[in-house]
């Protein structure tokens, strides 16, 4: 299979050196994203288009390649093509008949040709000759440029002919690695996941920092959604996940700060900590999922006061977004289900939160706060690459594993719904219950406590993580199923 990758339009208006640099970076990213599917993949070109060629014939692998490319920043769209040496008009007609002849009988079609290079003919000449030949020899019902049932598309580039079979949309934006890097404050909800996606889509490598307010289940959930975002949109780059234990910070706020200023103070502490993490990692900006007046801490006066604690640039890509638009985007990119089932831990809840925070009053409240507490939180922070975060968490967990299912036991398939659809888990005589990993924490308590449940996933890592957590929560009827 051969793919012609068309770069994002904004790249084509860059200066020549910048354009070439961006396209080289995109080619490198494509190789990285697809190399586990085809180690011998060829990616060529450095100006208009990139040509991606694979000898892999497995339809499932080819579908996965296409899916990954649709989620790779920097691509405007890409085409599935067959490539041939350019012949005369009759040869072009024969090639089009080969690929489209069986699709045209009784159908209204259009004939479209794009051309690059010097030729003794125009694109319109090709369209008239080939389109006329197809109508005459293939039993087509007619030609319509506005509402065709079948679209015959070809491209002629210098001495090559490309017959186009399908066009796939790209993500747009710039290639990851061509622009600056940022640090996303990640809570795992709708807002922060969509904010992270928007930055990655634009082409900025996005690292993650999570402030743990005291919930192990929440930390695990955030790690899972961060890994999902990286795997889907950012896997061409090395990305870090930093977790900062904030329980003691929350305790200090609860005991020292006036109720109405708790929320603003917590956000300021998070920005302080995030700025220090960003400085250590040499990152250019912080990113949050805040939107104007969505909650009390996000009014303009409060955001202004919050931002005063840092000189680091704070980006808010969702600042004027409506909540429903954010939810719709989360649904589109696949993070909505994570957000719906994300365990919550609200350590700071003000009864009467201020919406008009005053700088002098914030300074007064924070003068009671022991900043050594914030220093200790940063000292105890952990850091790992996102691609390893799930594997690292799953190491050496004391969870009982079984290789055989006994009568009466239920196997809980915790894989992502896409994996469940592609490769259904079928065990003769055994009940299999689909329950995606992001729903385990909220749904497991609804199951019959008198039944035995065996968690299953492909690698056994996610099942061990969730089984370990459920056991710690007091569920004694959980094990991990690993087929022998």
mmCIF file of N, CA and C in Angstrom, residues 279-347:
data_model
loop_
_atom_site.group_PDB
_atom_site.id
_atom_site.type_symbol
_atom_site.label_atom_id
_atom_site.label_comp_id
_atom_site.label_asym_id
_atom_site.label_seq_id
_atom_site.Cartn_x
_atom_site.Cartn_y
_atom_site.Cartn_z
ATOM 1 N N UNK A 279 10.071 24.708 35.238
ATOM 2 C CA UNK A 279 11.421 25.276 35.216
ATOM 3 C C UNK A 279 12.470 24.172 35.250
ATOM 4 N N UNK A 280 12.231 23.163 36.084
ATOM 5 C CA UNK A 280 13.187 22.055 36.179
ATOM 6 C C UNK A 280 13.277 21.282 34.867
ATOM 7 N N UNK A 281 12.143 21.132 34.186
ATOM 8 C CA UNK A 281 12.106 20.377 32.932
ATOM 9 C C UNK A 281 12.375 21.259 31.708
ATOM 10 N N UNK A 282 12.603 22.570 31.937
ATOM 11 C CA UNK A 282 12.876 23.533 30.865
ATOM 12 C C UNK A 282 11.725 23.581 29.861
ATOM 13 N N UNK A 283 10.505 23.678 30.379
ATOM 14 C CA UNK A 283 9.318 23.780 29.545
ATOM 15 C C UNK A 283 8.874 25.235 29.456
ATOM 16 N N UNK A 284 8.223 25.592 28.348
ATOM 17 C CA UNK A 284 7.972 26.997 28.037
ATOM 18 C C UNK A 284 6.700 27.579 28.609
ATOM 19 N N UNK A 285 5.719 26.729 28.931
ATOM 20 C CA UNK A 285 4.424 27.269 29.368
ATOM 21 C C UNK A 285 3.657 26.219 30.158
ATOM 22 N N UNK A 286 2.677 26.709 30.933
ATOM 23 C CA UNK A 286 1.730 25.852 31.634
ATOM 24 C C UNK A 286 0.400 25.883 30.890
ATOM 25 N N UNK A 287 -0.334 24.790 30.949
ATOM 26 C CA UNK A 287 -1.631 24.703 30.270
ATOM 27 C C UNK A 287 -2.666 24.217 31.264
ATOM 28 N N UNK A 288 -3.800 24.914 31.343
ATOM 29 C CA UNK A 288 -4.904 24.471 32.192
ATOM 30 C C UNK A 288 -6.179 24.368 31.362
ATOM 31 N N UNK A 289 -7.180 23.685 31.909
ATOM 32 C CA UNK A 289 -8.451 23.512 31.211
ATOM 33 C C UNK A 289 -9.510 24.492 31.655
ATOM 34 N N UNK A 290 -9.110 25.612 32.218
ATOM 35 C CA UNK A 290 -10.073 26.572 32.756
ATOM 36 C C UNK A 290 -10.827 27.304 31.642
ATOM 37 N N UNK A 291 -12.096 27.585 31.933
ATOM 38 C CA UNK A 291 -12.949 28.361 31.031
ATOM 39 C C UNK A 291 -13.644 29.443 31.854
ATOM 40 N N UNK A 292 -13.863 30.582 31.234
ATOM 41 C CA UNK A 292 -14.418 31.737 31.941
ATOM 42 C C UNK A 292 -15.675 31.380 32.740
ATOM 43 N N UNK A 293 -15.600 31.620 34.060
ATOM 44 C CA UNK A 293 -16.743 31.516 34.975
ATOM 45 C C UNK A 293 -17.420 30.153 34.987
ATOM 46 N N UNK A 294 -16.698 29.101 34.591
ATOM 47 C CA UNK A 294 -17.282 27.762 34.682
ATOM 48 C C UNK A 294 -17.484 27.364 36.142
ATOM 49 N N UNK A 295 -16.527 27.733 36.985
ATOM 50 C CA UNK A 295 -16.664 27.583 38.438
ATOM 51 C C UNK A 295 -16.185 28.879 39.075
ATOM 52 N N UNK A 296 -16.351 28.970 40.393
ATOM 53 C CA UNK A 296 -16.093 30.245 41.066
ATOM 54 C C UNK A 296 -14.643 30.706 40.946
ATOM 55 N N UNK A 297 -13.705 29.773 40.885
ATOM 56 C CA UNK A 297 -12.293 30.173 40.813
ATOM 57 C C UNK A 297 -11.895 30.668 39.432
ATOM 58 N N UNK A 298 -12.807 30.560 38.454
ATOM 59 C CA UNK A 298 -12.460 30.886 37.072
ATOM 60 C C UNK A 298 -13.107 32.185 36.582
ATOM 61 N N UNK A 299 -13.489 33.061 37.487
ATOM 62 C CA UNK A 299 -13.902 34.403 37.075
ATOM 63 C C UNK A 299 -12.649 35.180 36.679
ATOM 64 N N UNK A 300 -12.825 36.241 35.926
ATOM 65 C CA UNK A 300 -11.661 37.023 35.501
ATOM 66 C C UNK A 300 -10.859 37.573 36.693
ATOM 67 N N UNK A 301 -11.506 38.159 37.723
ATOM 68 C CA UNK A 301 -10.722 38.636 38.869
ATOM 69 C C UNK A 301 -9.931 37.514 39.541
ATOM 70 N N UNK A 302 -10.549 36.340 39.689
ATOM 71 C CA UNK A 302 -9.857 35.238 40.352
ATOM 72 C C UNK A 302 -8.710 34.693 39.512
ATOM 73 N N UNK A 303 -8.913 34.580 38.201
ATOM 74 C CA UNK A 303 -7.837 34.109 37.329
ATOM 75 C C UNK A 303 -6.664 35.086 37.353
ATOM 76 N N UNK A 304 -6.971 36.363 37.400
ATOM 77 C CA UNK A 304 -5.915 37.371 37.463
ATOM 78 C C UNK A 304 -5.083 37.219 38.733
ATOM 79 N N UNK A 305 -5.766 36.999 39.860
ATOM 80 C CA UNK A 305 -5.065 36.822 41.130
ATOM 81 C C UNK A 305 -4.268 35.524 41.129
ATOM 82 N N UNK A 306 -4.835 34.471 40.563
ATOM 83 C CA UNK A 306 -4.147 33.181 40.513
ATOM 84 C C UNK A 306 -2.861 33.283 39.697
ATOM 85 N N UNK A 307 -2.920 33.982 38.562
ATOM 86 C CA UNK A 307 -1.758 34.071 37.676
ATOM 87 C C UNK A 307 -0.609 34.888 38.259
ATOM 88 N N UNK A 308 -0.874 35.683 39.282
ATOM 89 C CA UNK A 308 0.170 36.543 39.847
ATOM 90 C C UNK A 308 1.282 35.755 40.531
ATOM 91 N N UNK A 309 1.030 34.472 40.828
ATOM 92 C CA UNK A 309 2.042 33.704 41.567
ATOM 93 C C UNK A 309 3.163 33.193 40.676
ATOM 94 N N UNK A 310 3.047 33.365 39.355
ATOM 95 C CA UNK A 310 4.056 32.798 38.461
ATOM 96 C C UNK A 310 4.399 33.755 37.331
ATOM 97 N N UNK A 311 5.645 33.712 36.909
ATOM 98 C CA UNK A 311 6.078 34.430 35.708
ATOM 99 C C UNK A 311 6.005 33.542 34.480
ATOM 100 N N UNK A 312 5.718 32.262 34.682
ATOM 101 C CA UNK A 312 5.598 31.327 33.565
ATOM 102 C C UNK A 312 4.310 31.614 32.792
ATOM 103 N N UNK A 313 4.401 31.573 31.484
ATOM 104 C CA UNK A 313 3.223 31.784 30.646
ATOM 105 C C UNK A 313 2.175 30.713 30.945
ATOM 106 N N UNK A 314 0.934 31.132 31.188
ATOM 107 C CA UNK A 314 -0.176 30.207 31.436
ATOM 108 C C UNK A 314 -1.127 30.264 30.237
ATOM 109 N N UNK A 315 -1.296 29.140 29.565
ATOM 110 C CA UNK A 315 -2.182 29.050 28.405
ATOM 111 C C UNK A 315 -3.478 28.363 28.805
ATOM 112 N N UNK A 316 -4.595 28.898 28.319
ATOM 113 C CA UNK A 316 -5.912 28.328 28.598
ATOM 114 C C UNK A 316 -6.665 28.167 27.281
ATOM 115 N N UNK A 317 -6.416 27.076 26.566
ATOM 116 C CA UNK A 317 -7.015 26.927 25.232
ATOM 117 C C UNK A 317 -8.540 26.849 25.236
ATOM 118 N N UNK A 318 -9.166 26.583 26.398
ATOM 119 C CA UNK A 318 -10.620 26.462 26.449
ATOM 120 C C UNK A 318 -11.290 27.689 27.052
ATOM 121 N N UNK A 319 -10.572 28.783 27.178
ATOM 122 C CA UNK A 319 -11.017 29.907 27.993
ATOM 123 C C UNK A 319 -12.409 30.407 27.628
ATOM 124 N N UNK A 320 -12.806 30.386 26.364
ATOM 125 C CA UNK A 320 -14.146 30.868 25.984
ATOM 126 C C UNK A 320 -15.030 29.740 25.466
ATOM 127 N N UNK A 321 -14.700 28.513 25.791
ATOM 128 C CA UNK A 321 -15.485 27.369 25.314
ATOM 129 C C UNK A 321 -16.694 27.127 26.200
ATOM 130 N N UNK A 322 -17.797 26.707 25.592
ATOM 131 C CA UNK A 322 -18.973 26.291 26.347
ATOM 132 C C UNK A 322 -18.752 24.866 26.858
ATOM 133 N N UNK A 323 -19.325 24.553 27.999
ATOM 134 C CA UNK A 323 -19.126 23.229 28.588
ATOM 135 C C UNK A 323 -19.556 22.122 27.648
ATOM 136 N N UNK A 324 -20.695 22.277 26.976
ATOM 137 C CA UNK A 324 -21.170 21.224 26.092
ATOM 138 C C UNK A 324 -20.215 21.022 24.918
ATOM 139 N N UNK A 325 -19.617 22.111 24.431
ATOM 140 C CA UNK A 325 -18.634 21.977 23.352
ATOM 141 C C UNK A 325 -17.424 21.186 23.825
ATOM 142 N N UNK A 326 -17.025 21.418 25.068
ATOM 143 C CA UNK A 326 -15.888 20.679 25.636
ATOM 144 C C UNK A 326 -16.234 19.200 25.755
ATOM 145 N N UNK A 327 -17.441 18.911 26.238
ATOM 146 C CA UNK A 327 -17.877 17.516 26.369
ATOM 147 C C UNK A 327 -17.956 16.843 25.004
ATOM 148 N N UNK A 328 -18.455 17.576 24.004
ATOM 149 C CA UNK A 328 -18.542 17.018 22.648
ATOM 150 C C UNK A 328 -17.160 16.681 22.109
ATOM 151 N N UNK A 329 -16.191 17.550 22.351
ATOM 152 C CA UNK A 329 -14.825 17.277 21.894
ATOM 153 C C UNK A 329 -14.242 16.072 22.630
ATOM 154 N N UNK A 330 -14.485 15.997 23.940
ATOM 155 C CA UNK A 330 -14.005 14.851 24.723
ATOM 156 C C UNK A 330 -14.592 13.549 24.191
ATOM 157 N N UNK A 331 -15.865 13.603 23.807
ATOM 158 C CA UNK A 331 -16.503 12.416 23.231
ATOM 159 C C UNK A 331 -15.846 12.039 21.910
ATOM 160 N N UNK A 332 -15.565 13.033 21.092
ATOM 161 C CA UNK A 332 -14.942 12.801 19.787
ATOM 162 C C UNK A 332 -13.556 12.189 19.915
ATOM 163 N N UNK A 333 -12.762 12.631 20.866
ATOM 164 C CA UNK A 333 -11.375 12.165 20.972
ATOM 165 C C UNK A 333 -11.243 10.941 21.877
ATOM 166 N N UNK A 334 -12.325 10.557 22.554
ATOM 167 C CA UNK A 334 -12.294 9.326 23.338
ATOM 168 C C UNK A 334 -11.986 9.473 24.807
ATOM 169 N N UNK A 335 -11.990 10.706 25.335
ATOM 170 C CA UNK A 335 -11.695 10.880 26.761
ATOM 171 C C UNK A 335 -12.949 11.080 27.606
ATOM 172 N N UNK A 336 -14.112 11.175 26.980
ATOM 173 C CA UNK A 336 -15.342 11.437 27.732
ATOM 174 C C UNK A 336 -15.655 10.313 28.715
ATOM 175 N N UNK A 337 -15.474 9.063 28.272
ATOM 176 C CA UNK A 337 -15.779 7.945 29.166
ATOM 177 C C UNK A 337 -14.826 7.913 30.347
ATOM 178 N N UNK A 338 -13.566 8.268 30.116
ATOM 179 C CA UNK A 338 -12.625 8.380 31.226
ATOM 180 C C UNK A 338 -13.136 9.416 32.228
ATOM 181 N N UNK A 339 -13.530 10.582 31.700
ATOM 182 C CA UNK A 339 -13.955 11.684 32.570
ATOM 183 C C UNK A 339 -15.211 11.329 33.356
ATOM 184 N N UNK A 340 -16.157 10.660 32.699
ATOM 185 C CA UNK A 340 -17.405 10.297 33.370
ATOM 186 C C UNK A 340 -17.168 9.388 34.569
ATOM 187 N N UNK A 341 -16.166 8.521 34.452
ATOM 188 C CA UNK A 341 -15.915 7.534 35.500
ATOM 189 C C UNK A 341 -14.714 7.895 36.359
ATOM 190 N N UNK A 342 -14.180 9.098 36.178
ATOM 191 C CA UNK A 342 -12.996 9.482 36.940
ATOM 192 C C UNK A 342 -13.340 9.614 38.421
ATOM 193 N N UNK A 343 -12.640 8.885 39.290
ATOM 194 C CA UNK A 343 -12.894 9.039 40.729
ATOM 195 C C UNK A 343 -12.592 10.469 41.150
ATOM 196 N N UNK A 344 -13.443 11.028 41.975
ATOM 197 C CA UNK A 344 -13.269 12.409 42.413
ATOM 198 C C UNK A 344 -12.749 12.444 43.851
ATOM 199 N N UNK A 345 -11.918 13.408 44.128
ATOM 200 C CA UNK A 345 -11.511 13.659 45.507
ATOM 201 C C UNK A 345 -11.427 15.158 45.687
ATOM 202 N N UNK A 346 -12.456 15.739 46.242
ATOM 203 C CA UNK A 346 -12.493 17.184 46.441
ATOM 204 C C UNK A 346 -12.052 17.477 47.861
ATOM 205 N N UNK A 347 -10.794 17.790 48.051
ATOM 206 C CA UNK A 347 -10.287 18.044 49.392
ATOM 207 C C UNK A 347 -10.587 19.447 49.883
#
